[in-house]
Amino acid sequence: MSGSLPALSGDQAREIDSRALRDHGLTGLVLMENAGRGCADLLQRLGIDGPIRICVGKGNNGGDGYVIARHLDNAGFSVRVGSTVDPGILAGDAAVNHAAWVSGNGTVDVVEAGEWDDMLAGADWIVDALLGTGTRGDVRPPFDAAIDAINRTSDESRRRVLSVDLPSGLDCDSGTLLGRCVRADHTATFVAPKRGLFGRRSVGVGWCDPCCRHRDSPITSRGGVGVKHRFFCDTLPNEADGGQVVLKGAEAKHLTSVLRLGPGDLVELFDGRGTAARAEIISGGKREIELSVVEREVDSQQSGPEVVLATAVPKGDRIRSLVEKATELGIDRMVPLKTQRSVVHPRVGKQKKMHHAVIAACKQCGRNRLMRIDPLMTWDELLAVENQSLVIGQQGAENSGESIARLLAAPHMPLVLCVGPEGGWTDGELAAAREAKATLIGVGRHTLRIETAALALAALVSASRKVED
């Protein structure tokens, strides 16, 4: 672990996460994906010689655990996940990553207090993703039994233990035991070391390079261009370097009236077609800002086919959340779908709001290509489109990972992920899909809301896509 990094309190660590979300174009899903992938990479560098048992809780640490499970499973390792809680109570980014895990045929065992020894038996590695930096007071059920079993198993059978960010049961600030604490061989800490890690034996502090940065270093949305504030501008000049551009409307008003930026300040612009530019403000007022482009960067292309999300539309504000998350996960195009049991059928005004949600999500997550919102299509119209690979998210369907990988290997055939309404597909619609040679993909054992099923499929594909240099 680098000695140049300051030790953080729990409040400081959470503030840095908040700043990353608020000011630097990152999202909770991106942070969680980076953390989980970093832990999975660290485990592989440390050496894996047998099965892995991942113990998860209900918060963001548990969400990290599901990301770790997905990446290790994709790498071919034997992974089993045990949860202290019913995953049905999960919310936010943790719920999305749980859905991504089960949609790839991953399973989760809800483990009772007396069952943890059996759950952990035979493991080479135990991953502690139970409790995080916000834990206060003595550890209570159901986490106490899990921690005791981890310590008992590692002592008796010499299992290796990796804790995620902080050993569960260790006070983040003082390093005192909260009644009981996981005795970790290694701790993969994020952002910077936590104060409580120092002075304790058996925490084995390690470092996850892909998900950690110095707290004072800039967190950029793109490698060479990244600056703090991003704006959508579809009129970026074509010159390789230099050129003038005018920012108008709501973006200009936000820049001057809300952020109070002025001449000499640098901002990032993106055109929605894959180009970002760092630009200096030259002059302007509330309605129109003139900028000079300093540096441009064009996105690398993702290999494989265009990925389309054809989905029934959820009610109310849930559609905005779905659009934002699908944008973050890299979906290329969204098609609102009309089926026999669908209820919401967005018209032009609603589709414009969906487009604005895409722009807002791109500004936040650092994506430079807008997800396209297509007009409403009926199920029959979608099935009639030629030269496409159809995937249908279906509760209880068979294996998904291998099917997704096979379909992504056909670069010239759009991959269309289909999600039906909460009332389900009719028998006739499923029969028509089979006739169109659609592939049914499992999205877990439970009944999912539209947006959960859609994001589970999107996350599965996102994790499998590659970027060409």
XYZ file of C-alpha atoms in Angstrom, residues 11-310:
300
model
C -17.137 10.581 6.590
C -14.231 11.685 4.381
C -14.441 8.522 2.279
C -18.180 8.998 1.789
C -17.663 12.664 0.904
C -15.154 11.706 -1.788
C -17.665 9.237 -3.225
C -20.318 11.977 -3.166
C -17.983 14.376 -4.953
C -17.205 11.752 -7.575
C -20.931 11.343 -8.236
C -21.800 15.025 -8.048
C -18.867 16.785 -9.655
C -16.782 14.407 -11.729
C -19.072 12.618 -14.147
C -19.132 9.258 -12.364
C -22.075 7.156 -11.210
C -22.633 4.746 -8.360
C -22.760 1.849 -10.823
C -19.371 2.833 -12.254
C -17.791 3.086 -8.785
C -19.250 -0.270 -7.749
C -18.167 -1.955 -10.991
C -14.614 -0.612 -10.616
C -14.423 -1.699 -6.975
C -15.709 -5.201 -7.651
C -13.572 -5.706 -10.733
C -10.513 -4.479 -8.819
C -11.142 -6.997 -6.033
C -11.611 -9.826 -8.534
C -8.338 -8.881 -10.238
C -6.561 -8.727 -6.860
C -7.770 -12.212 -5.936
C -6.442 -13.586 -9.203
C -3.068 -11.923 -8.622
C -2.928 -13.434 -5.130
C -3.697 -16.854 -6.609
C -6.904 -18.876 -6.584
C -6.562 -22.628 -6.056
C -10.151 -23.658 -5.380
C -13.745 -22.544 -4.813
C -14.591 -19.007 -3.704
C -17.316 -18.172 -1.178
C -18.596 -14.596 -1.203
C -20.484 -13.381 1.885
C -22.711 -10.381 1.139
C -24.847 -7.977 3.146
C -27.527 -5.524 2.106
C -25.551 -2.347 1.357
C -22.994 -1.197 -1.189
C -20.427 -3.680 0.147
C -22.878 -6.427 -0.764
C -23.243 -4.859 -4.218
C -19.441 -4.992 -4.588
C -19.667 -8.688 -3.695
C -22.085 -9.394 -6.554
C -19.743 -7.635 -9.008
C -16.812 -9.719 -7.701
C -18.871 -12.889 -8.138
C -19.792 -11.994 -11.718
C -16.210 -11.248 -12.781
C -14.756 -14.359 -11.131
C -17.506 -16.528 -12.621
C -16.808 -15.046 -16.059
C -13.122 -15.920 -15.520
C -14.068 -19.568 -14.988
C -13.760 -19.905 -11.210
C -16.188 -21.785 -8.958
C -18.168 -19.119 -7.090
C -20.924 -19.375 -4.509
C -22.672 -16.378 -2.925
C -24.180 -16.453 0.554
C -26.349 -13.576 1.764
C -27.302 -12.525 5.273
C -30.555 -11.029 3.949
C -33.237 -11.754 1.369
C -31.963 -10.072 -1.829
C -35.511 -8.859 -2.429
C -34.886 -6.003 0.022
C -31.888 -4.671 -1.912
C -32.168 -1.230 -3.463
C -30.219 1.028 -5.807
C -26.933 -0.073 -7.374
C -26.699 -3.166 -5.164
C -30.066 -4.360 -6.527
C -28.907 -3.788 -10.123
C -25.749 -5.852 -9.592
C -27.680 -8.606 -7.820
C -30.010 -8.751 -10.830
C -27.009 -8.881 -13.184
C -25.554 -11.790 -11.195
C -28.724 -13.898 -11.192
C -29.497 -13.087 -14.831
C -26.203 -14.774 -15.710
C -27.419 -17.930 -13.937
C -25.726 -16.994 -10.677
C -27.465 -18.137 -7.523
C -27.687 -16.648 -4.041
C -28.123 -18.689 -0.863
C -29.883 -16.860 1.965
C -27.920 -18.348 4.864
C -29.402 -18.757 8.336
C -27.300 -18.325 11.486
C -26.508 -22.024 11.912
C -25.758 -22.694 8.239
C -22.642 -20.597 7.633
C -20.137 -23.358 8.406
C -21.666 -25.536 5.681
C -21.758 -22.567 3.305
C -18.041 -21.875 3.747
C -16.863 -25.505 3.736
C -14.332 -26.354 1.031
C -13.508 -22.761 0.124
C -10.048 -21.660 -0.955
C -10.980 -17.976 -0.570
C -13.696 -16.322 1.516
C -14.686 -12.803 0.454
C -16.083 -10.616 3.228
C -18.553 -8.147 1.650
C -20.858 -7.926 4.661
C -20.483 -4.509 6.312
C -18.929 -1.220 5.215
C -17.570 2.041 6.571
C -20.918 3.228 7.928
C -21.305 0.497 10.562
C -22.055 1.848 14.050
C -22.388 -0.021 17.347
C -21.833 -3.681 18.076
C -22.418 -6.107 15.225
C -25.933 -7.544 15.472
C -27.725 -10.505 13.889
C -27.649 -11.720 11.195
C -24.100 -10.466 10.619
C -22.631 -11.759 13.895
C -23.086 -15.420 12.958
C -21.524 -14.870 9.527
C -18.455 -13.135 10.995
C -17.975 -15.832 13.637
C -18.180 -18.554 10.981
C -15.659 -16.796 8.716
C -13.159 -16.550 11.581
C -13.801 -20.111 12.734
C -13.419 -21.533 9.223
C -10.253 -19.568 8.452
C -8.663 -20.604 11.770
C -9.533 -24.299 11.564
C -9.116 -24.876 7.839
C -6.625 -22.149 6.921
C -8.951 -20.555 4.409
C -7.769 -17.229 3.053
C -10.010 -14.212 3.671
C -10.282 -11.015 1.601
C -12.295 -8.155 3.103
C -13.858 -5.557 0.809
C -12.768 -2.010 1.777
C -12.797 -2.741 5.529
C -13.053 -5.949 7.592
C -16.654 -6.303 8.727
C -16.973 -5.332 12.385
C -13.998 -2.941 12.425
C -14.770 0.698 13.265
C -13.646 2.725 10.254
C -12.355 5.677 12.299
C -10.980 4.246 15.555
C -10.028 0.690 14.605
C -11.895 -0.726 17.597
C -13.810 -3.981 17.317
C -17.576 -3.591 17.170
C -18.087 -6.662 19.320
C -16.536 -8.978 16.730
C -14.552 -8.452 13.518
C -13.510 -10.496 10.490
C -9.844 -11.486 10.715
C -8.775 -10.817 7.140
C -5.615 -11.983 5.415
C -6.048 -9.157 2.897
C -8.201 -6.029 2.759
C -8.793 -4.347 -0.605
C -9.343 -0.718 0.361
C -10.765 1.873 -2.028
C -9.962 5.571 -2.619
C -7.411 5.623 0.243
C -6.636 3.716 3.457
C -9.167 4.062 6.278
C -7.933 5.241 9.676
C -9.259 2.174 11.437
C -7.022 -0.127 9.399
C -3.881 1.030 11.192
C -2.895 -0.493 14.498
C -4.961 -3.658 13.993
C -3.399 -6.998 13.258
C -4.887 -9.386 10.717
C -6.402 -6.836 8.392
C -3.732 -7.290 5.696
C -4.303 -3.978 3.947
C -3.963 -4.249 0.181
C -4.582 -1.949 -2.740
C -6.914 -2.164 -5.736
C -5.263 -0.019 -8.392
C -8.199 0.039 -10.868
C -10.596 1.554 -8.340
C -8.405 3.867 -6.247
C -7.072 7.358 -6.723
C -5.480 9.943 -4.477
C -8.235 12.045 -2.968
C -6.679 15.267 -4.355
C -6.045 13.978 -7.873
C -8.533 14.861 -10.611
C -11.203 12.290 -11.350
C -11.779 12.596 -15.077
C -14.578 11.327 -17.209
C -12.244 10.699 -20.151
C -8.522 10.026 -20.119
C -7.079 12.922 -22.110
C -9.874 15.465 -22.066
C -11.517 15.183 -18.657
C -12.416 18.385 -16.839
C -14.968 18.994 -14.152
C -18.062 20.261 -16.037
C -19.581 18.606 -19.134
C -22.047 20.069 -21.609
C -23.839 18.652 -24.637
C -23.049 20.476 -27.872
C -24.034 18.841 -31.162
C -22.193 21.481 -33.219
C -18.587 20.709 -32.307
C -16.227 21.803 -35.112
C -14.563 19.131 -37.230
C -11.046 20.534 -36.923
C -8.601 18.141 -35.272
C -7.528 20.926 -32.919
C -8.904 24.388 -32.380
C -12.062 25.899 -33.749
C -14.844 28.002 -32.266
C -18.178 26.787 -30.957
C -21.271 28.471 -29.526
C -23.231 26.956 -26.644
C -26.881 28.034 -26.504
C -30.103 27.588 -24.572
C -30.389 25.695 -21.317
C -26.762 24.549 -21.402
C -25.527 28.148 -21.662
C -27.839 29.276 -18.857
C -26.656 26.455 -16.603
C -23.023 27.312 -17.294
C -23.364 30.993 -16.359
C -26.270 31.225 -13.903
C -25.864 27.987 -11.939
C -22.162 27.158 -12.162
C -21.166 30.832 -12.541
C -18.359 30.058 -14.966
C -16.818 32.782 -17.088
C -14.035 33.687 -19.538
C -10.906 31.615 -19.033
C -12.678 28.647 -17.427
C -12.328 25.232 -19.058
C -15.261 22.904 -19.698
C -15.787 19.644 -21.553
C -18.150 19.432 -24.509
C -19.445 16.282 -26.197
C -21.406 16.014 -29.422
C -23.360 12.794 -28.802
C -21.631 11.101 -31.747
C -18.451 10.001 -29.969
C -16.346 13.157 -29.789
C -15.445 15.135 -26.674
C -13.532 18.399 -26.542
C -11.935 20.530 -23.884
C -12.889 24.132 -24.523
C -12.110 27.514 -22.987
C -14.873 30.051 -22.421
C -14.165 33.212 -24.425
C -17.240 35.379 -23.911
C -21.005 35.408 -23.731
C -24.122 35.928 -21.653
C -26.892 33.793 -20.206
C -28.304 32.672 -23.561
C -25.189 32.198 -25.679
C -21.589 31.303 -24.805
C -18.641 31.411 -27.198
C -15.884 28.874 -26.592
C -12.560 27.961 -28.179
C -11.741 24.263 -28.553
C -8.383 23.376 -27.013
C -8.273 19.588 -27.383
C -10.442 16.903 -28.987
C -10.778 13.190 -28.339
C -12.727 10.594 -30.319
C -14.072 7.480 -28.606
C -12.683 4.054 -29.338
C -15.237 1.835 -31.027
C -16.837 -1.046 -29.170
C -16.466 -4.333 -30.970
C -19.462 -6.468 -31.708
C -22.982 -5.593 -32.775
C -25.214 -2.653 -32.007
C -27.124 -3.408 -28.789
C -30.798 -2.424 -28.760
C -33.117 -2.472 -25.750
C -36.711 -3.056 -26.884
